[in-house]
GROMACS .gro file of C-alpha atoms in nm:
model
  374
    1MET     CA    1 -21.526   1.761  12.392
    2ASP     CA    2 -21.848   1.707  12.197
    3GLU     CA    3 -22.120   1.957  12.307
    4HIS     CA    4 -22.360   1.671  12.260
    5PRO     CA    5 -22.202   1.358  12.361
    6HIS     CA    6 -22.534   1.170  12.320
    7GLY     CA    7 -22.623   1.329  11.985
    8PRO     CA    8 -22.748   1.690  11.904
    9LEU     CA    9 -23.094   1.540  11.833
   10THR     CA   10 -23.116   1.336  12.162
   11GLY     CA   11 -23.486   1.377  12.320
   12PHE     CA   12 -23.628   1.492  11.983
   13THR     CA   13 -23.882   1.308  11.760
   14VAL     CA   14 -23.878   1.385  11.408
   15GLY     CA   15 -24.145   1.265  11.133
   16VAL     CA   16 -24.006   1.139  10.803
   17THR     CA   17 -24.238   1.144  10.510
   18SER     CA   18 -24.006   1.028  10.227
   19ALA     CA   19 -24.029   0.679  10.068
   20ARG     CA   20 -23.744   0.703   9.833
   21ARG     CA   21 -23.470   0.841  10.061
   22ALA     CA   22 -23.638   0.711  10.394
   23ASP     CA   23 -23.348   0.450  10.459
   24GLY     CA   24 -23.090   0.715  10.430
   25LEU     CA   25 -23.255   0.995  10.597
   26ASP     CA   26 -23.381   0.749  10.904
   27ALA     CA   27 -23.010   0.653  10.976
   28LEU     CA   28 -22.872   0.997  10.952
   29LEU     CA   29 -23.142   1.107  11.212
   30ARG     CA   30 -23.119   0.809  11.448
   31GLY     CA   31 -22.734   0.849  11.426
   32ARG     CA   32 -22.756   1.199  11.565
   33GLY     CA   33 -22.985   1.077  11.859
   34ALA     CA   34 -23.340   1.128  11.709
   35ALA     CA   35 -23.632   0.917  11.751
   36VAL     CA   36 -23.806   0.881  11.411
   37VAL     CA   37 -24.174   0.834  11.311
   38HIS     CA   38 -24.162   0.706  10.957
   39GLY     CA   39 -24.496   0.757  10.740
   40PRO     CA   40 -24.406   0.735  10.364
   41ALA     CA   41 -24.641   0.947  10.176
   42PRO     CA   42 -24.595   0.893   9.812
   43GLN     CA   43 -24.437   0.606   9.595
   44GLY     CA   44 -24.190   0.713   9.328
   45VAL     CA   45 -24.235   0.582   8.980
   46ALA     CA   46 -23.902   0.526   8.789
   47PRO     CA   47 -23.882   0.743   8.486
   48ALA     CA   48 -23.748   0.441   8.263
   49ASP     CA   49 -24.065   0.230   8.372
   50ASP     CA   50 -24.316   0.525   8.357
   51THR     CA   51 -24.531   0.445   8.065
   52GLY     CA   52 -24.696   0.801   8.086
   53LEU     CA   53 -24.391   0.964   8.051
   54ARG     CA   54 -24.291   0.764   7.754
   55SER     CA   55 -24.639   0.843   7.591
   56ALA     CA   56 -24.578   1.200   7.656
   57THR     CA   57 -24.242   1.190   7.503
   58GLU     CA   58 -24.364   1.015   7.192
   59GLU     CA   59 -24.621   1.307   7.142
   60LEU     CA   60 -24.367   1.549   7.183
   61LEU     CA   61 -24.152   1.393   6.913
   62ALA     CA   62 -24.463   1.384   6.675
   63ARG     CA   63 -24.533   1.760   6.729
   64ALA     CA   64 -24.210   1.966   6.836
   65PRO     CA   65 -24.274   2.250   7.090
   66ASP     CA   66 -24.187   2.616   7.059
   67VAL     CA   67 -24.056   2.658   7.395
   68VAL     CA   68 -23.938   2.417   7.657
   69VAL     CA   69 -23.942   2.503   8.028
   70ALA     CA   70 -23.724   2.275   8.241
   71THR     CA   71 -23.829   2.309   8.610
   72THR     CA   72 -23.583   2.048   8.791
   73ALA     CA   73 -23.220   1.953   8.692
   74THR     CA   74 -23.266   1.585   8.822
   75GLY     CA   75 -23.586   1.563   8.625
   76PHE     CA   76 -23.433   1.690   8.319
   77ARG     CA   77 -23.135   1.471   8.313
   78ASP     CA   78 -23.351   1.150   8.420
   79TRP     CA   79 -23.607   1.234   8.137
   80ILE     CA   80 -23.312   1.236   7.859
   81GLU     CA   81 -23.147   0.904   8.011
   82ALA     CA   82 -23.508   0.740   8.017
   83ALA     CA   83 -23.550   0.835   7.652
   84HIS     CA   84 -23.200   0.707   7.552
   85GLY     CA   85 -23.317   0.365   7.711
   86TRP     CA   86 -23.633   0.381   7.499
   87GLY     CA   87 -23.422   0.409   7.196
   88CYS     CA   88 -23.542   0.785   7.113
   89GLY     CA   89 -23.279   0.963   7.303
   90GLY     CA   90 -23.106   1.123   7.000
   91GLU     CA   91 -23.417   1.213   6.844
   92LEU     CA   92 -23.538   1.398   7.172
   93LEU     CA   93 -23.225   1.582   7.180
   94ARG     CA   94 -23.275   1.694   6.825
   95VAL     CA   95 -23.637   1.821   6.898
   96LEU     CA   96 -23.527   2.025   7.231
   97ARG     CA   97 -23.249   2.176   7.034
   98GLY     CA   98 -23.488   2.320   6.789
   99ALA     CA   99 -23.697   2.481   7.060
  100GLU     CA  100 -23.633   2.786   7.286
  101LEU     CA  101 -23.527   2.650   7.605
  102LEU     CA  102 -23.608   2.819   7.953
  103ALA     CA  103 -23.467   2.682   8.285
  104ARG     CA  104 -23.658   2.750   8.610
  105ASP     CA  105 -23.365   2.873   8.800
  106PRO     CA  106 -22.986   2.913   8.745
  107GLY     CA  107 -22.937   2.542   8.909
  108VAL     CA  108 -23.152   2.386   8.620
  109LEU     CA  109 -22.973   2.608   8.381
  110ASP     CA  110 -22.636   2.435   8.476
  111ALA     CA  111 -22.782   2.099   8.407
  112VAL     CA  112 -22.937   2.211   8.074
  113ARG     CA  113 -22.597   2.349   7.956
  114ALA     CA  114 -22.410   2.041   8.099
  115ALA     CA  115 -22.656   1.823   7.854
  116GLY     CA  116 -22.502   2.033   7.574
  117PHE     CA  117 -22.813   2.277   7.528
  118THR     CA  118 -22.807   2.663   7.522
  119GLY     CA  119 -23.081   2.842   7.705
  120SER     CA  120 -23.167   3.111   7.954
  121GLY     CA  121 -23.258   3.077   8.324
  122ALA     CA  122 -23.524   3.252   8.532
  123PRO     CA  123 -23.426   3.386   8.870
  124GLY     CA  124 -23.575   3.116   9.078
  125SER     CA  125 -23.936   3.153   9.182
  126PRO     CA  126 -24.231   3.014   9.012
  127ALA     CA  127 -24.377   3.384   8.980
  128GLU     CA  128 -24.056   3.500   8.821
  129LEU     CA  129 -24.049   3.221   8.571
  130LEU     CA  130 -24.404   3.305   8.463
  131ALA     CA  131 -24.323   3.656   8.435
  132ARG     CA  132 -24.022   3.567   8.218
  133LEU     CA  133 -24.233   3.356   8.002
  134LEU     CA  134 -24.519   3.608   7.958
  135GLY     CA  135 -24.288   3.894   7.897
  136ARG     CA  136 -24.158   3.687   7.570
  137GLY     CA  137 -24.515   3.634   7.461
  138VAL     CA  138 -24.674   3.286   7.442
  139ALA     CA  139 -24.997   3.331   7.236
  140GLY     CA  140 -25.035   3.078   6.974
  141ARG     CA  141 -24.709   2.907   7.080
  142ARG     CA  142 -24.658   2.542   7.193
  143VAL     CA  143 -24.521   2.546   7.535
  144LEU     CA  144 -24.383   2.213   7.691
  145VAL     CA  145 -24.316   2.202   8.060
  146GLN     CA  146 -24.097   1.944   8.199
  147SER     CA  147 -24.192   1.901   8.559
  148HIS     CA  148 -24.122   1.700   8.867
  149GLY     CA  149 -24.415   1.530   9.021
  150GLU     CA  150 -24.632   1.817   8.877
  151PRO     CA  151 -24.599   2.160   8.747
  152PRO     CA  152 -24.533   2.464   8.962
  153PRO     CA  153 -24.876   2.586   9.099
  154GLY     CA  154 -25.064   2.797   8.852
  155LEU     CA  155 -24.807   2.799   8.576
  156VAL     CA  156 -25.002   2.577   8.335
  157ALA     CA  157 -25.305   2.768   8.380
  158ALA     CA  158 -25.169   3.105   8.350
  159LEU     CA  159 -24.973   3.028   8.042
  160THR     CA  160 -25.321   2.853   7.884
  161ALA     CA  161 -25.492   3.186   7.982
  162ALA     CA  162 -25.238   3.376   7.783
  163GLY     CA  163 -25.297   3.188   7.461
  164ALA     CA  164 -25.029   2.917   7.498
  165GLU     CA  165 -25.079   2.548   7.396
  166VAL     CA  166 -24.939   2.384   7.708
  167HIS     CA  167 -24.815   2.028   7.769
  168ASP     CA  168 -24.679   1.874   8.068
  169VAL     CA  169 -24.420   1.599   8.051
  170THR     CA  170 -24.397   1.468   8.410
  171VAL     CA  171 -24.086   1.309   8.533
  172HIS     CA  172 -24.071   1.130   8.869
  173ARG     CA  173 -24.434   1.070   8.911
  174TRP     CA  174 -24.579   0.975   9.239
  175THR     CA  175 -24.857   0.756   9.344
  176PRO     CA  176 -25.030   0.729   9.691
  177PRO     CA  177 -24.870   0.456   9.925
  178GLU     CA  178 -25.030   0.124   9.912
  179GLU     CA  179 -25.041   0.112  10.276
  180THR     CA  180 -25.181   0.419  10.472
  181GLY     CA  181 -25.127   0.298  10.840
  182PRO     CA  182 -24.783   0.442  10.871
  183LEU     CA  183 -24.876   0.770  10.694
  184ASP     CA  184 -25.188   0.785  10.936
  185ARG     CA  185 -24.983   0.717  11.241
  186LEU     CA  186 -24.746   1.014  11.131
  187LEU     CA  187 -25.050   1.241  11.072
  188ASP     CA  188 -25.173   1.133  11.418
  189ALA     CA  189 -24.852   1.239  11.567
  190VAL     CA  190 -24.852   1.569  11.417
  191LEU     CA  191 -25.204   1.659  11.529
  192ALA     CA  192 -25.119   1.528  11.873
  193GLY     CA  193 -24.806   1.758  11.885
  194THR     CA  194 -24.585   1.458  11.982
  195LEU     CA  195 -24.340   1.541  11.699
  196ASP     CA  196 -24.073   1.802  11.724
  197ALA     CA  197 -24.054   1.853  11.346
  198VAL     CA  198 -24.165   1.690  11.019
  199THR     CA  199 -23.936   1.669  10.721
  200PHE     CA  200 -24.039   1.669  10.347
  201THR     CA  201 -23.788   1.572  10.068
  202SER     CA  202 -24.038   1.619   9.770
  203ALA     CA  203 -24.346   1.839   9.693
  204PRO     CA  204 -24.553   1.530   9.643
  205ALA     CA  205 -24.492   1.403   9.987
  206ALA     CA  206 -24.636   1.746  10.123
  207ASP     CA  207 -24.926   1.721   9.900
  208SER     CA  208 -24.974   1.356  10.001
  209LEU     CA  209 -24.984   1.435  10.368
  210LEU     CA  210 -25.241   1.727  10.303
  211ALA     CA  211 -25.461   1.520  10.105
  212ARG     CA  212 -25.459   1.230  10.358
  213ALA     CA  213 -25.548   1.478  10.601
  214GLY     CA  214 -25.843   1.609  10.400
  215ALA     CA  215 -25.962   1.251  10.334
  216ARG     CA  216 -26.001   1.207  10.708
  217GLY     CA  217 -26.152   1.565  10.763
  218ALA     CA  218 -25.844   1.690  10.944
  219ARG     CA  219 -25.687   1.912  10.692
  220ASP     CA  220 -25.762   2.236  10.867
  221ALA     CA  221 -25.619   2.079  11.190
  222LEU     CA  222 -25.297   1.961  11.006
  223VAL     CA  223 -25.236   2.314  10.858
  224ALA     CA  224 -25.300   2.487  11.204
  225ALA     CA  225 -25.056   2.220  11.364
  226LEU     CA  226 -24.777   2.294  11.123
  227ARG     CA  227 -24.816   2.656  11.139
  228ARG     CA  228 -24.799   2.658  11.506
  229ASP     CA  229 -24.678   2.351  11.683
  230VAL     CA  230 -24.466   2.131  11.446
  231PRO     CA  231 -24.209   2.286  11.214
  232ALA     CA  232 -24.188   2.154  10.870
  233PHE     CA  233 -23.829   2.121  10.723
  234CYS     CA  234 -23.816   2.090  10.340
  235ALA     CA  235 -23.561   1.985  10.112
  236GLY     CA  236 -23.566   2.314   9.896
  237PRO     CA  237 -23.809   2.562   9.783
  238VAL     CA  238 -23.981   2.342   9.519
  239THR     CA  239 -24.065   2.083   9.801
  240ALA     CA  240 -24.209   2.364  10.028
  241LEU     CA  241 -24.445   2.498   9.773
  242PRO     CA  242 -24.767   2.309   9.880
  243LEU     CA  243 -24.710   2.408  10.235
  244ARG     CA  244 -24.630   2.765  10.160
  245ALA     CA  245 -24.959   2.763   9.958
  246GLU     CA  246 -25.113   2.700  10.306
  247GLY     CA  247 -24.931   2.964  10.470
  248ILE     CA  248 -24.721   2.709  10.661
  249GLY     CA  249 -24.367   2.847  10.717
  250THR     CA  250 -24.088   2.627  10.631
  251HIS     CA  251 -23.702   2.567  10.727
  252GLN     CA  252 -23.487   2.483  10.423
  253PRO     CA  253 -23.110   2.415  10.395
  254GLU     CA  254 -22.880   2.535  10.164
  255GLY     CA  255 -22.868   2.204   9.958
  256SER     CA  256 -23.151   1.958   9.879
  257ARG     CA  257 -22.971   1.652  10.001
  258PRO     CA  258 -23.076   1.469  10.324
  259GLY     CA  259 -22.733   1.558  10.485
  260PRO     CA  260 -22.808   1.918  10.482
  261LEU     CA  261 -23.149   1.878  10.582
  262VAL     CA  262 -23.036   1.677  10.911
  263GLU     CA  263 -22.767   1.944  10.973
  264LEU     CA  264 -23.035   2.201  10.965
  265LEU     CA  265 -23.245   2.016  11.222
  266CYS     CA  266 -22.935   1.953  11.435
  267ARG     CA  267 -22.904   2.324  11.460
  268GLU     CA  268 -23.263   2.448  11.493
  269LEU     CA  269 -23.423   2.189  11.727
  270PRO     CA  270 -23.152   2.224  12.003
  271ALA     CA  271 -23.195   2.594  11.978
  272ARG     CA  272 -23.555   2.555  12.038
  273ALA     CA  273 -23.521   2.362  12.367
  274ARG     CA  274 -23.553   2.546  12.710
  275VAL     CA  275 -23.216   2.566  12.881
  276LEU     CA  276 -23.243   2.677  13.264
  277PRO     CA  277 -22.980   2.704  13.543
  278VAL     CA  278 -23.161   2.496  13.820
  279ALA     CA  279 -23.010   2.423  14.163
  280GLY     CA  280 -22.666   2.450  14.038
  281HIS     CA  281 -22.721   2.225  13.733
  282ARG     CA  282 -22.791   2.289  13.367
  283LEU     CA  283 -23.141   2.171  13.300
  284GLU     CA  284 -23.252   2.149  12.930
  285VAL     CA  285 -23.611   2.045  12.848
  286ARG     CA  286 -23.633   1.875  12.496
  287GLY     CA  287 -23.927   1.755  12.324
  288ARG     CA  288 -23.942   1.411  12.489
  289ALA     CA  289 -23.645   1.402  12.723
  290VAL     CA  290 -23.447   1.606  12.958
  291LEU     CA  291 -23.071   1.683  12.969
  292VAL     CA  292 -22.928   1.724  13.315
  293ASP     CA  293 -22.575   1.890  13.300
  294GLY     CA  294 -22.553   1.730  12.923
  295ALA     CA  295 -22.673   1.375  13.012
  296PRO     CA  296 -22.997   1.263  12.884
  297ARG     CA  297 -23.237   1.134  13.172
  298PRO     CA  298 -23.528   0.897  13.081
  299VAL     CA  299 -23.845   1.079  13.197
  300PRO     CA  300 -24.196   0.914  13.164
  301PRO     CA  301 -24.452   1.106  12.959
  302ALA     CA  302 -24.644   1.208  13.259
  303GLY     CA  303 -24.331   1.362  13.415
  304MET     CA  304 -24.252   1.540  13.093
  305SER     CA  305 -24.581   1.697  13.092
  306LEU     CA  306 -24.535   1.827  13.447
  307LEU     CA  307 -24.179   1.941  13.382
  308ARG     CA  308 -24.271   2.132  13.064
  309LEU     CA  309 -24.542   2.320  13.249
  310LEU     CA  310 -24.302   2.413  13.556
  311ALA     CA  311 -24.041   2.517  13.291
  312ARG     CA  312 -24.260   2.762  13.120
  313SER     CA  313 -24.264   2.974  13.406
  314PRO     CA  314 -23.928   2.911  13.568
  315GLY     CA  315 -23.929   2.964  13.954
  316ARG     CA  316 -24.303   3.050  13.974
  317VAL     CA  317 -24.500   2.829  14.183
  318VAL     CA  318 -24.746   2.606  13.997
  319SER     CA  319 -25.037   2.475  14.200
  320ARG     CA  320 -25.132   2.100  14.210
  321ALA     CA  321 -25.475   2.193  14.047
  322GLU     CA  322 -25.286   2.342  13.747
  323LEU     CA  323 -25.044   2.045  13.728
  324LEU     CA  324 -25.324   1.814  13.736
  325ARG     CA  325 -25.466   1.965  13.430
  326ALA     CA  326 -25.164   1.921  13.250
  327LEU     CA  327 -25.152   1.555  13.341
  328PRO     CA  328 -25.289   1.315  13.099
  329GLY     CA  329 -25.599   1.122  13.210
  330ALA     CA  330 -25.535   1.199  13.577
  331GLY     CA  331 -25.896   1.275  13.636
  332ARG     CA  332 -25.970   1.493  13.960
  333ASP     CA  333 -25.738   1.342  14.233
  334GLU     CA  334 -25.465   1.578  14.303
  335HIS     CA  335 -25.268   1.273  14.471
  336ALA     CA  336 -25.195   1.178  14.103
  337VAL     CA  337 -24.979   1.484  14.083
  338GLU     CA  338 -24.786   1.374  14.385
  339THR     CA  339 -24.707   1.058  14.240
  340ALA     CA  340 -24.610   1.150  13.902
  341MET     CA  341 -24.377   1.440  14.061
  342ALA     CA  342 -24.209   1.193  14.291
  343ARG     CA  343 -24.146   0.954  13.972
  344LEU     CA  344 -24.021   1.265  13.782
  345ARG     CA  345 -23.770   1.358  14.070
  346ALA     CA  346 -23.643   1.007  14.056
  347ALA     CA  347 -23.615   0.993  13.687
  348LEU     CA  348 -23.415   1.330  13.701
  349GLY     CA  349 -23.174   1.174  13.943
  350THR     CA  350 -23.147   1.507  14.126
  351PRO     CA  351 -23.427   1.561  14.326
  352GLU     CA  352 -23.351   1.926  14.460
  353LEU     CA  353 -23.416   2.056  14.100
  354ILE     CA  354 -23.786   2.070  14.202
  355ARG     CA  355 -23.899   2.226  14.524
  356THR     CA  356 -24.220   2.169  14.706
  357VAL     CA  357 -24.400   2.482  14.836
  358VAL     CA  358 -24.599   2.363  15.127
  359LYS     CA  359 -24.984   2.416  15.056
  360ARG     CA  360 -24.914   2.584  14.731
  361GLY     CA  361 -24.766   2.349  14.476
  362TYR     CA  362 -24.408   2.309  14.317
  363ARG     CA  363 -24.160   2.507  14.140
  364LEU     CA  364 -23.820   2.471  13.967
  365ALA     CA  365 -23.548   2.571  14.185
  366VAL     CA  366 -23.410   2.830  13.933
  367ASP     CA  367 -23.057   2.974  14.013
  368PRO     CA  368 -23.157   3.343  14.147
  369ALA     CA  369 -22.841   3.498  13.993
  370ALA     CA  370 -22.932   3.357  13.649
  371HIS     CA  371 -23.315   3.373  13.648
  372THR     CA  372 -23.459   3.309  13.310
  373GLU     CA  373 -23.782   3.478  13.207
  374GLY     CA  374 -24.050   3.205  13.102
   0.00000   0.00000   0.00000
């Protein structure tokens, strides 16, 4: 029988920053039970329609480079395809074959060789790529960097400082969203801690969210939230670079497609849930919902606030005053705790999960033989 009959992400809320892949990623997440907050960060520009890419390509054809650095497999392939559409694909291939070609990592090298080029690859990280370039010597050489959205951080500056003449060919440029309302709502959800995770499928999406937070005077708060409260799930190491530069830890699947990203969420988020043996039942406290013996129970927000506090110290008596402080907008009237607690018990469908301790407060009825530390 399915361990998660209602979906492995039931009870979790996930933020989606992607514009280009949003529909597919949204459907995958919702199909596994998640609630989704969608705030598209950047808008992609198709390479074939990118006048900036076309101008950079024509400049390259007029002045051939000595070294070409390919940073992404998709970007390299789409650049060649766009050039064929402009009628200069053959000339671009000829120019590239006349240069020394270095791929950012083995995956990019496979794409380069599949296109009929010979070349070598760096081990994978931007630092290792830069070390490989500097080790070969770049002073006085014309170096072209094919980037995706933007070059790896610091690469152009370091090459220029070493004496190279550096030119960037950006494939898959991104522009800010025309409507910032959805992105602001997603940002507010991260800052409020009402998301259980936020996903990024491109580095520009991460940059865009950070930039929007900066424009609202909340960049430091966003970085703190992503470091501490809301885990960031990224489609690969390149996507994670802007976040890692801010000291934000990230989770990455083996593949860069939406499917592996969702499967990683399906493993990681349930593992973060607090599971407790309570009054002969299995109580699982997730982000925005509760599962009792595997069945989701719709608990109102006030009840979730109380239950999360009780679950942090299983079996301990929590006073009404402490519970009142956790109750949003409750003021000073402890009667609000009793009302919210009654609704919580009704929502759980098993009132005996929570015990009243006369004149002291409430506690979870944790099974003594399997007491779990808080």
